[in-house]
Coordinates of C-alpha atoms in Angstrom, one line a residue:
Chain A
M379 CA 26.3 2.6 9.0
A380 CA 29.4 4.4 10.0
R381 CA 29.7 2.8 13.4
R382 CA 29.0 -0.7 12.1
T383 CA 31.6 -0.5 9.4
G384 CA 34.2 0.9 11.8
R385 CA 34.3 4.3 10.1
R386 CA 34.8 7.4 12.2
P387 CA 31.7 9.4 12.6
G388 CA 33.5 12.6 11.5
N389 CA 32.3 16.2 11.8
P390 CA 28.5 16.2 12.4
A391 CA 27.9 19.3 10.2
T392 CA 29.9 17.9 7.4
R393 CA 28.2 14.5 7.7
D394 CA 24.8 16.2 7.6
A395 CA 25.8 18.3 4.6
I396 CA 26.8 15.2 2.7
L397 CA 23.6 13.3 3.7
D398 CA 21.4 16.3 2.6
A399 CA 23.2 16.4 -0.7
A400 CA 22.9 12.7 -1.1
R401 CA 19.1 12.7 -0.4
A402 CA 18.6 15.5 -2.9
A403 CA 20.7 13.8 -5.6
F404 CA 19.2 10.3 -5.1
A405 CA 15.6 11.8 -5.2
Q406 CA 16.3 14.0 -8.2
R407 CA 18.5 11.8 -10.4
G408 CA 17.8 8.3 -9.0
F409 CA 20.3 5.9 -7.6
D410 CA 21.8 4.9 -10.9
G411 CA 22.1 8.5 -12.1
T412 CA 23.9 9.7 -9.0
T413 CA 27.7 9.6 -8.3
I414 CA 29.7 10.0 -5.1
R415 CA 31.7 12.6 -7.0
A416 CA 28.5 14.7 -7.7
I417 CA 27.3 14.4 -4.1
A418 CA 30.7 15.6 -2.8
A419 CA 30.6 18.5 -5.2
D420 CA 27.1 19.5 -4.0
A421 CA 28.2 19.3 -0.4
G422 CA 31.4 21.2 -1.1
V423 CA 33.7 18.4 0.1
D424 CA 36.3 16.0 -1.4
P425 CA 34.9 12.7 -2.7
A426 CA 37.5 10.9 -0.6
L427 CA 35.8 12.3 2.5
V428 CA 32.4 10.9 1.4
H429 CA 34.0 7.5 1.0
H430 CA 35.8 7.8 4.3
Y431 CA 32.6 8.7 6.2
F432 CA 30.0 6.5 4.5
G433 CA 31.8 3.8 2.3
N434 CA 30.4 3.1 -1.1
K435 CA 27.4 4.4 -2.9
D436 CA 25.1 1.7 -1.6
Q437 CA 26.1 2.4 2.0
L438 CA 25.7 6.2 1.5
F439 CA 22.2 5.6 0.1
L440 CA 21.2 3.5 3.1
A441 CA 22.5 6.1 5.4
A442 CA 20.7 8.9 3.5
M443 CA 17.5 6.9 3.7
Q444 CA 18.0 6.2 7.4
A445 CA 17.2 2.6 6.4
P446 CA 16.8 0.6 9.6
V447 CA 18.1 -2.6 7.9
D448 CA 20.7 -3.4 5.2
P449 CA 19.1 -5.5 2.5
R450 CA 22.5 -6.9 1.6
E451 CA 22.6 -8.6 5.0
M452 CA 19.1 -10.1 4.7
L453 CA 19.0 -11.1 1.0
P454 CA 21.4 -14.1 1.1
K455 CA 18.9 -16.1 3.2
V456 CA 16.2 -15.3 0.7
L457 CA 18.3 -16.2 -2.3
A458 CA 19.7 -19.4 -0.9
G459 CA 17.7 -22.5 -1.7
D460 CA 15.3 -23.5 -4.5
R461 CA 14.0 -21.1 -7.0
D462 CA 10.4 -22.0 -6.4
G463 CA 10.7 -21.0 -2.7
V464 CA 12.0 -17.5 -3.3
G465 CA 8.5 -16.0 -3.0
E466 CA 7.8 -17.5 0.4
R467 CA 11.3 -16.7 1.7
L468 CA 11.0 -13.1 0.6
V469 CA 7.7 -12.7 2.4
R470 CA 9.1 -14.4 5.5
M471 CA 12.0 -12.0 5.6
F472 CA 9.8 -9.0 4.8
V473 CA 7.3 -9.7 7.5
S474 CA 10.0 -10.4 10.1
V475 CA 11.7 -7.1 9.4
W476 CA 8.4 -5.2 9.6
D477 CA 7.4 -7.0 12.8
S478 CA 10.8 -6.2 14.4
P479 CA 11.7 -2.9 16.1
A480 CA 13.0 -1.8 12.6
G481 CA 9.3 -1.8 11.5
T482 CA 8.7 1.4 13.4
A483 CA 11.2 3.2 11.1
G484 CA 9.5 1.5 8.2
V485 CA 6.1 2.8 9.1
A486 CA 7.6 6.3 9.5
L487 CA 9.2 6.0 6.1
L488 CA 6.0 4.7 4.5
R489 CA 3.9 7.5 6.0
S490 CA 6.4 10.1 4.8
A491 CA 6.6 8.5 1.3
V492 CA 2.8 8.8 0.9
S493 CA 2.7 12.5 1.8
N494 CA 6.1 13.6 0.4
E495 CA 7.1 13.2 -3.3
W496 CA 10.8 13.2 -2.3
T497 CA 10.6 10.4 0.2
A498 CA 8.4 8.5 -2.3
R499 CA 11.2 8.7 -4.8
L500 CA 13.8 7.6 -2.3
L501 CA 11.6 4.7 -1.2
R502 CA 11.1 3.7 -4.9
E503 CA 14.9 3.8 -5.5
F504 CA 15.5 1.8 -2.4
L505 CA 13.0 -0.9 -3.3
T506 CA 14.1 -1.2 -6.9
T507 CA 17.9 -0.9 -6.6
Q508 CA 18.6 -2.4 -3.2
V509 CA 16.1 -5.2 -3.0
L510 CA 14.1 -6.2 -6.1
R511 CA 16.9 -5.8 -8.7
R512 CA 19.1 -8.1 -6.6
V513 CA 16.5 -10.7 -6.2
L514 CA 15.6 -10.6 -9.9
D515 CA 19.3 -10.6 -11.0
H516 CA 19.9 -13.7 -8.9
L517 CA 16.9 -15.4 -10.5
E518 CA 18.4 -14.6 -13.9
I519 CA 15.2 -12.9 -15.1
D520 CA 15.3 -11.3 -18.5
P521 CA 16.3 -7.7 -17.7
A522 CA 13.5 -6.4 -19.9
E523 CA 11.0 -8.0 -17.5
V524 CA 12.7 -6.9 -14.3
P525 CA 10.9 -3.5 -13.9
L526 CA 7.3 -4.9 -14.2
R527 CA 8.0 -7.9 -12.0
G528 CA 9.8 -5.7 -9.4
S529 CA 7.0 -3.1 -9.3
L530 CA 4.3 -5.8 -8.9
V531 CA 6.2 -7.4 -6.0
A532 CA 6.6 -3.9 -4.4
S533 CA 2.8 -3.3 -4.8
Q534 CA 2.0 -6.4 -2.9
L535 CA 4.6 -6.2 -0.2
I536 CA 4.1 -2.5 0.5
G537 CA 0.4 -3.0 0.5
L538 CA 0.8 -5.8 3.0
A539 CA 3.0 -3.6 5.3
L540 CA 0.4 -0.8 5.0
M541 CA -2.5 -3.0 6.0
R542 CA -0.6 -4.8 8.7
H543 CA 1.1 -1.9 10.4
V544 CA -0.6 1.4 9.4
V545 CA -4.3 0.8 8.5
R546 CA -4.2 -2.3 10.8
L547 CA -6.9 -4.2 8.9
E548 CA -7.7 -7.4 10.7
P549 CA -6.9 -10.2 10.6
V550 CA -3.9 -9.3 8.4
A551 CA -2.8 -6.9 11.2
S552 CA -2.3 -9.7 13.7
A553 CA -2.0 -12.8 11.5
A554 CA 0.8 -15.3 12.3
P555 CA 3.7 -14.6 10.0
E556 CA 3.4 -18.1 8.5
T557 CA -0.2 -17.5 7.5
L558 CA 1.0 -14.5 5.5
V559 CA 3.9 -16.5 4.1
A560 CA 1.5 -19.2 2.9
M561 CA -1.0 -16.8 1.4
V562 CA 1.3 -14.0 -0.1
G563 CA 4.3 -16.2 -0.9
P564 CA 2.7 -17.7 -4.0
T565 CA 1.7 -14.2 -5.2
I566 CA 5.3 -13.0 -5.0
Q567 CA 6.6 -16.2 -6.6
R568 CA 4.2 -15.7 -9.6
Y569 CA 5.3 -12.0 -10.0
L570 CA 8.9 -13.0 -9.9
T571 CA 9.0 -16.1 -12.1
G572 CA 5.5 -16.7 -13.5
E573 CA 4.4 -15.9 -17.1
L574 CA 3.9 -12.3 -18.2
P575 CA 1.0 -11.3 -20.4
G576 CA 1.5 -10.5 -24.1
Chain B
M59 CA -25.1 11.7 -2.5
A60 CA -28.0 14.0 -1.4
R61 CA -28.3 15.5 -4.9
R62 CA -28.1 12.3 -6.7
T63 CA -30.8 10.6 -4.7
G64 CA -33.1 13.7 -5.0
R65 CA -32.8 14.6 -1.4
R66 CA -32.9 18.2 -0.4
P67 CA -29.5 19.5 0.7
G68 CA -31.0 21.0 3.9
N69 CA -29.4 23.4 6.4
P70 CA -25.6 23.3 5.8
A71 CA -24.7 23.7 9.5
T72 CA -27.0 20.8 10.5
R73 CA -25.7 18.7 7.6
D74 CA -22.1 19.3 8.7
A75 CA -23.0 18.5 12.3
I76 CA -24.5 15.2 11.2
L77 CA -21.5 14.3 9.0
D78 CA -19.0 15.2 11.8
A79 CA -21.0 13.0 14.2
A80 CA -21.1 10.2 11.6
R81 CA -17.3 10.3 10.9
A82 CA -16.6 10.1 14.6
A83 CA -19.1 7.3 15.2
F84 CA -17.9 5.2 12.2
A85 CA -14.3 5.6 13.1
Q86 CA -14.8 4.9 16.8
R87 CA -17.3 2.1 16.7
G88 CA -17.0 0.8 13.2
F89 CA -19.8 0.6 10.5
D90 CA -21.6 -2.3 12.1
G91 CA -21.5 -0.9 15.6
T92 CA -23.0 2.5 14.6
T93 CA -26.6 3.4 14.3
I94 CA -28.4 6.3 12.6
R95 CA -30.1 6.8 16.0
A96 CA -26.8 7.2 17.8
I97 CA -25.4 9.6 15.2
A98 CA -28.5 11.7 15.4
A99 CA -28.2 11.8 19.2
D100 CA -24.6 12.9 18.9
A101 CA -25.5 15.6 16.4
G102 CA -28.5 16.7 18.5
V103 CA -31.1 16.1 15.8
D104 CA -34.0 13.8 15.1
P105 CA -33.1 10.5 13.4
A106 CA -35.8 11.2 10.8
L107 CA -33.8 14.3 9.7
V108 CA -30.7 12.2 9.2
H109 CA -32.7 9.8 7.0
H110 CA -34.2 12.7 5.2
Y111 CA -30.8 14.3 4.4
F112 CA -28.7 11.3 3.8
G113 CA -30.9 8.2 3.3
N114 CA -29.8 4.9 4.9
K115 CA -26.7 4.1 6.9
D116 CA -24.7 3.0 3.7
Q117 CA -25.5 6.3 2.1
L118 CA -24.6 8.3 5.2
F119 CA -21.3 6.4 5.4
L120 CA -20.4 7.2 1.8
A121 CA -21.3 10.9 2.4
A122 CA -19.2 11.0 5.6
M123 CA -16.2 9.4 3.8
Q124 CA -16.7 11.8 0.8
A125 CA -16.4 8.6 -1.3
P126 CA -16.0 9.7 -4.9
V127 CA -17.8 6.5 -6.1
D128 CA -20.6 4.3 -4.8
P129 CA -19.5 0.7 -4.7
R130 CA -23.1 -0.5 -5.0
E131 CA -23.2 1.0 -8.5
M132 CA -20.0 -0.6 -9.6
L133 CA -20.2 -4.1 -8.0
P134 CA -23.0 -5.6 -10.1
K135 CA -20.6 -5.6 -13.1
V136 CA -17.9 -7.3 -11.1
L137 CA -20.3 -9.9 -9.6
A138 CA -22.0 -10.8 -12.9
G139 CA -20.4 -13.6 -14.8
D140 CA -18.4 -16.7 -13.9
R141 CA -16.9 -17.2 -10.4
D142 CA -13.4 -17.7 -11.8
G143 CA -13.4 -14.3 -13.4
V144 CA -14.3 -12.3 -10.4
G145 CA -10.6 -11.5 -9.6
E146 CA -9.9 -10.0 -13.0
R147 CA -13.2 -8.1 -13.1
L148 CA -12.5 -6.6 -9.6
V149 CA -9.0 -5.5 -10.7
R150 CA -10.5 -4.0 -13.9
M151 CA -13.1 -2.0 -12.0
F152 CA -10.6 -0.9 -9.4
V153 CA -8.0 0.3 -11.9
S154 CA -10.6 2.1 -14.0
V155 CA -12.0 4.0 -10.9
W156 CA -8.5 5.0 -9.8
D157 CA -7.5 6.0 -13.3
S158 CA -10.7 8.2 -13.6
P159 CA -11.1 11.7 -12.1
A160 CA -12.4 9.9 -8.9
G161 CA -8.9 8.6 -8.4
T162 CA -7.7 12.1 -7.3
A163 CA -10.1 11.8 -4.3
G164 CA -8.8 8.3 -3.8
V165 CA -5.2 9.5 -3.6
A166 CA -6.2 12.2 -1.1
L167 CA -8.1 9.6 1.0
L168 CA -5.1 7.2 0.9
R169 CA -2.6 10.0 1.9
S170 CA -4.9 10.9 4.8
A171 CA -5.4 7.3 5.9
V172 CA -1.6 6.8 6.1
S173 CA -1.0 9.8 8.3
N174 CA -4.3 9.9 10.3
E175 CA -5.6 7.0 12.4
W176 CA -9.2 8.1 12.0
T177 CA -9.2 8.2 8.2
A178 CA -7.4 4.9 8.3
R179 CA -10.3 3.4 10.3
L180 CA -12.9 4.9 8.0
L181 CA -11.0 3.5 4.9
R182 CA -10.8 0.1 6.6
E183 CA -14.5 0.1 7.3
F184 CA -15.3 1.3 3.8
L185 CA -13.2 -1.5 2.2
T186 CA -14.5 -4.2 4.4
T187 CA -18.2 -3.3 4.7
Q188 CA -18.9 -1.6 1.3
V189 CA -16.7 -3.6 -1.1
L190 CA -15.1 -6.8 0.1
R191 CA -18.0 -8.2 2.3
R192 CA -20.4 -7.8 -0.7
V193 CA -18.0 -9.6 -3.1
L194 CA -17.4 -12.4 -0.6
D195 CA -21.1 -12.7 0.3
H196 CA -21.9 -13.0 -3.4
L197 CA -19.3 -15.8 -3.8
E198 CA -20.9 -17.6 -0.8
I199 CA -17.6 -17.8 1.0
D200 CA -17.6 -19.3 4.5
P201 CA -18.2 -16.3 6.8
A202 CA -15.3 -17.4 9.0
E203 CA -12.9 -16.9 6.1
V204 CA -14.2 -13.6 4.9
P205 CA -12.0 -11.3 7.1
L206 CA -8.7 -12.9 6.1
R207 CA -9.6 -13.1 2.4
G208 CA -10.9 -9.6 2.4
S209 CA -7.9 -8.1 4.1
L210 CA -5.5 -9.9 1.7
V211 CA -7.5 -8.5 -1.3
A212 CA -7.2 -5.0 0.3
S213 CA -3.5 -5.4 0.8
Q214 CA -2.9 -6.0 -2.9
L215 CA -5.4 -3.5 -4.3
I216 CA -4.4 -0.7 -2.0
G217 CA -0.7 -1.5 -2.6
L218 CA -1.4 -1.3 -6.3
A219 CA -3.1 2.1 -6.0
L220 CA -0.2 3.3 -3.9
M221 CA 2.5 2.3 -6.4
R222 CA 0.5 3.4 -9.5
H223 CA -0.8 6.8 -8.2
V224 CA 1.3 7.9 -5.2
V225 CA 4.8 6.4 -5.3
R226 CA 4.5 6.2 -9.2
L227 CA 6.8 3.2 -9.5
E228 CA 7.3 2.3 -13.1
P229 CA 6.2 0.5 -15.1
V230 CA 3.2 -0.1 -12.8
A231 CA 2.5 3.6 -12.8
S232 CA 1.8 3.8 -16.5
A233 CA 1.0 0.1 -17.4
A234 CA -2.0 -0.5 -19.6
P235 CA -5.0 -1.5 -17.4
E236 CA -5.2 -4.9 -19.1
T237 CA -1.6 -5.7 -18.1
L238 CA -2.5 -5.1 -14.5
V239 CA -5.7 -7.1 -14.9
A240 CA -3.7 -10.1 -16.3
M241 CA -1.0 -9.9 -13.6
V242 CA -3.0 -9.0 -10.5
G243 CA -6.4 -10.6 -11.4
P244 CA -5.2 -14.2 -10.5
T245 CA -3.8 -12.9 -7.2
I246 CA -7.2 -11.5 -6.2
Q247 CA -8.9 -14.6 -7.4
R248 CA -6.7 -16.8 -5.3
Y249 CA -7.3 -14.6 -2.2
L250 CA -11.0 -14.7 -2.8
T251 CA -11.6 -18.4 -3.7
G252 CA -8.3 -20.3 -3.3
E253 CA -7.3 -22.6 -0.5
L254 CA -6.5 -21.1 2.9
P255 CA -3.6 -22.5 5.0
G256 CA -4.2 -24.7 8.0

């Protein structure tokens, strides 16, 4: 993140201390419950230095997660266009990221999340606050329905990544992206905008 | 398995040698490519002894996987009833198994499958040969379509187990089973019997 936003890399030890504090804070208190101020205090530095090195809280979170992609760069393409096509466009974006070199980091993250409670919490916060909340906000979904819809979407997309890239269950493992878009897109669309029970 | 089918437990060292050989064979050559005869040869015992200790190839596979449940005992309930309700009944069975004490073994298996290529292959063979193939056979699905449909079902069900029991993403983690049946059932139904692209 630092290089891409033109920020100076800074002192490596200080950077690492901030990233360690950020990972601990995001995992323990969640994204919403964490402030730059608190992370700075935990790392023993001035909040201005955290902003200087990493930018805003979103950017710090992506750096702490070592996220290989920034959802804010990808989501406009998903959100542009008709409401009924969001499911397919989200699957298309998701599959293309996981099929790209960034997918290697995704597999490592997924492996770690499954064996490590901390990484699982960070992955959960990443999915909900950086991806799903933004999609559901854009669709103007009733906020009370956002968590259920978001976690169902996550269950299908992460399951797809797991079968395609980790367990390598054929033919999902080597299916053409558009086959997955056609099959899984309607599922995601229903989870995002379809009727909820009760 | 041995106790439940009334078979004698036998010599523990011989049993373990057979189970090790079975795990290696099923992971390397798949369920269909493996014979009791080959496993017996690898373990240095007579095939009759393998049958005597473990029963048939399905039973040996479940023992080698340390599967906490036998799909052949659960599937009749899923398959009985109307074709359009198979998706919901499969999700209901799946959620109830994972919510039961057997789910703990399931989580361990899933964790191992994600970090270990061998366990991943065994899990893949378990899902395809012991669960999905039987469901799709019963529905008289075109055999050419079985692998794609089966692996899509697996992607959603395993993703659901992962989010509910490992990552614990709310509200999927603590949702009432019937909420999941209502939301995920139609997804599974479409993957099983809906139209395929192209």
